[in-house]
């Protein structure tokens, strides 16, 4: 019999489109193979700087996201009661007419009556600008409940941050500490990087109560107790200071270790930097350097006493050795980092480093003192401190790259510090998270391990000046637009968005005295406050891609109530809700008007340097998505045409209908055709648009340049991304590297090429503390004074998370945290037919010792209770968790009926959300369950008790009435069968 002819290398499809993945926040380059008008295969793009061809399970499952039966089909108008999920389909014209008729009077009357909150949408460069044009200060994106502590802690300290804004030096680091890193951010770059480290034999330590994901391949797992990361960091700092294993030269070259801090208790200037008449920070400089500098801004560091005897005693006073006050940024000086000095006007002052030594050499931060609270043996802490120091200082590693610093000095090499850290939500989603993040940065700085070869590295456009220049909007201009973007960085109490009585002006209370540095807004407070009319009633809540009635809410039951509650007149207390989503999520049921979004393969997007860039430490990058399909050709699962539009284009049309400045021409006609047109033609500042590549009329400019009508086409031809390598001499020490800063200035990343001085001690925080102590024009209302004075410490502090007070710890003896799985992302991944096959339900995981302690057997159904409520879930033993903590996967539990899953789907029957146990306010009920500095939601402060319920339970109990969305059929699960049939037919035909 003749053997069939087999094609051993079949082409995956007829054509391939290179675009950007949107199955998580990582934004990898993908190649989408299409055959006969359907996606055949999604492949990683080898040329793409983010993933270099790597594709994860989520990325490959984008096929099922695109063909999801949960996709919305047409605009919807609510016909039943809010929350019942009863809608009628309407046409886009009607939908936009309705939205315009709701929003136009608001803009006329008071734009703040619109609260516009977006989720994980990756288009804040547009949405924030749109809110500014509308004139509402009530805008925020999801960072407030994700990791703003991480962003703010970094930006106020380093001018950069972990998260997606920096990375370990994967090529050179020899010691990496991962702190609280889950698997969902920067996913493929971390995997690629860890592979390099493992191949090189570098040591990887995972600090996390749960050992999963990256932690599973770490050389050492530190099963820390949640909320104690800052304390652990302090103990490491204590050991490094005690052993004199710190890089003082680095600290005075690049940070403010030598800046003098005024010591005048009770005075209005206490804790501020001593400055000259022109406002320049001062230091004390000895007349002759004790040793030669190894390069950098200052000649040398007078640290003799500080190095040989780390006692906090004050070794020098001005006059004991010859010297003089000098500008701290001067060169040719020998600055003191310890001692006490008397300023010409008689005030005393001490260098920042002296304050650091005073604080962290205190025995309360000794390993033995913190060991039990952190759950880490004291010997382990001491050993890790030794290992950090050895990796940083004993390797004598440097790169033979000549570079010039900001002061014009030439260096023949780049001195390495091959110790890197990376951190994420695990340390930041606590009520003490801001200071925990600052503590980590302080630890890095003491080791000289910021942007040195082998250490943490900035990704352009970072570093930025500290704090970043843009302040939050406070006022409206004559044309109704805001005087700045609604989100920004406060520099002092005068920048708060409060009224004359110091009360919040924003609906989420961001930038108020309760949460002053809330740089990303506070999404987790908006529904409670909108319902309560605190500080005022709003008219319309407009949300995009934010599942706020389910996994993106704390206090879920109450949130659903607030969304549906009515006043005495029978009117909804939140009068109108507009929501845009691509899928039938839990939140859709609570909308009055639903604007159906496209899938990520059906529209243009800009992954912009003005938003969350995809740069790496060696290059600036941005990217686009472009339509692989016209949504009109993509039928729903019943074979009906879908009539959906990209939200960003809808927003632009809505803006034009409303006549918003910037969105209409002088004659009132729409300025932009759609989002693609906006991406190309909009200029945020002259020559600066959403995309940095192929600018200028000839397409030859990068960074800045006139709009180029062919820009999107150039991106498409180049694989969907733009990538501008940083010159070799500019790749490290970016905060004080002349070549880098001039390169960054050309791209508009920094205003000038002045060095960025990293802040061990943050004067901004001290300004708030002084205000709370009764100084200055802007002071907090009485009820906030103690809180501000306590938590606005200019050096990092550690305190018990608010839910961990003594009573809570006795009544609820266990910590409970969620982890984002590597194989899913937010709620939209856990409805994906292929990803559901990895897991379709979650358990509460606990250590077998914990089970034994509480009489619980493996797979028992148990009750889990917090101060906020109780749920019933199924327990499962796992050895990958420290015994004082229980954990589960996040966002797998679904409300029955949502996402068009079957009413008896495991996600609804056995899956559960820990959110049902998390209150949106502190146990005392006095503030949001959030960090007092930034307002970051404190998801991971949760404390619980557990008990077994042996009998009669087979489903999780936290149930809500099923949503009445039609159930999907099973057809998509058989996706690909047609391809097989075709292939077989062809073979047999031969
Ligand atoms: S890591 Fe994220 S962006 Fe990259 S392929 Fe996976 S899902 Fe897509």
PDB file of C-alpha atoms and ligand atoms in Angstrom, residues 20-30 44 50-51 54-60 183-184 186-189 191 600 822 825, ligand 1:
ATOM      1  CA  UNK A  20       0.760  42.708  20.933  1.00  0.00           C
ATOM      2  CA  UNK A  21      -0.703  40.224  23.379  1.00  0.00           C
ATOM      3  CA  UNK A  22      -3.299  41.402  25.904  1.00  0.00           C
ATOM      4  CA  UNK A  23      -3.770  38.273  27.926  1.00  0.00           C
ATOM      5  CA  UNK A  24      -1.888  39.902  30.798  1.00  0.00           C
ATOM      6  CA  UNK A  25      -0.012  43.108  31.607  1.00  0.00           C
ATOM      7  CA  UNK A  26       3.256  41.893  30.121  1.00  0.00           C
ATOM      8  CA  UNK A  27       2.455  42.922  26.511  1.00  0.00           C
ATOM      9  CA  UNK A  28       4.524  40.405  24.603  1.00  0.00           C
ATOM     10  CA  UNK A  29       4.887  40.454  20.837  1.00  0.00           C
ATOM     11  CA  UNK A  30       2.776  37.836  19.112  1.00  0.00           C
ATOM     12  CA  UNK A  44       5.546  34.392  20.247  1.00  0.00           C
ATOM     13  CA  UNK A  50       9.691  41.934  25.602  1.00  0.00           C
ATOM     14  CA  UNK A  51       9.375  38.189  25.103  1.00  0.00           C
ATOM     15  CA  UNK A  54       8.423  33.195  24.421  1.00  0.00           C
ATOM     16  CA  UNK A  55       4.701  32.663  24.726  1.00  0.00           C
ATOM     17  CA  UNK A  56       2.884  31.547  27.856  1.00  0.00           C
ATOM     18  CA  UNK A  57      -0.256  29.486  28.277  1.00  0.00           C
ATOM     19  CA  UNK A  58      -2.358  32.611  28.537  1.00  0.00           C
ATOM     20  CA  UNK A  59      -0.903  34.085  25.375  1.00  0.00           C
ATOM     21  CA  UNK A  60      -1.545  30.927  23.394  1.00  0.00           C
ATOM     22  CA  UNK A 183       3.339  35.689  38.480  1.00  0.00           C
ATOM     23  CA  UNK A 184       1.231  38.172  36.635  1.00  0.00           C
ATOM     24  CA  UNK A 186       6.373  41.337  33.625  1.00  0.00           C
ATOM     25  CA  UNK A 187       5.788  37.650  33.270  1.00  0.00           C
ATOM     26  CA  UNK A 188       7.849  36.495  30.309  1.00  0.00           C
ATOM     27  CA  UNK A 189      10.795  38.862  30.921  1.00  0.00           C
ATOM     28  CA  UNK A 191      10.943  33.925  33.204  1.00  0.00           C
ATOM     29  CA  UNK A 600      -7.759  42.732  21.678  1.00  0.00           C
ATOM     30  CA  UNK A 822       0.655  32.387  36.243  1.00  0.00           C
ATOM     31  CA  UNK A 825      -5.008  37.111  34.575  1.00  0.00           C
TER      32      UNK A 825
HETATM   33  S1  LIG B   1       3.132  36.832  29.504  1.00  0.00           S
HETATM   34 FE1  LIG B   1       1.193  37.968  29.215  1.00  0.00          FE
HETATM   35  S2  LIG B   1       1.492  39.266  27.425  1.00  0.00           S
HETATM   36 FE2  LIG B   1       3.117  37.665  27.429  1.00  0.00          FE
HETATM   37  S3  LIG B   1       2.306  35.964  26.177  1.00  0.00           S
HETATM   38 FE3  LIG B   1       1.763  35.544  28.305  1.00  0.00          FE
HETATM   39  S4  LIG B   1      -0.275  36.475  28.506  1.00  0.00           S
HETATM   40 FE4  LIG B   1       0.605  37.359  26.690  1.00  0.00          FE
END
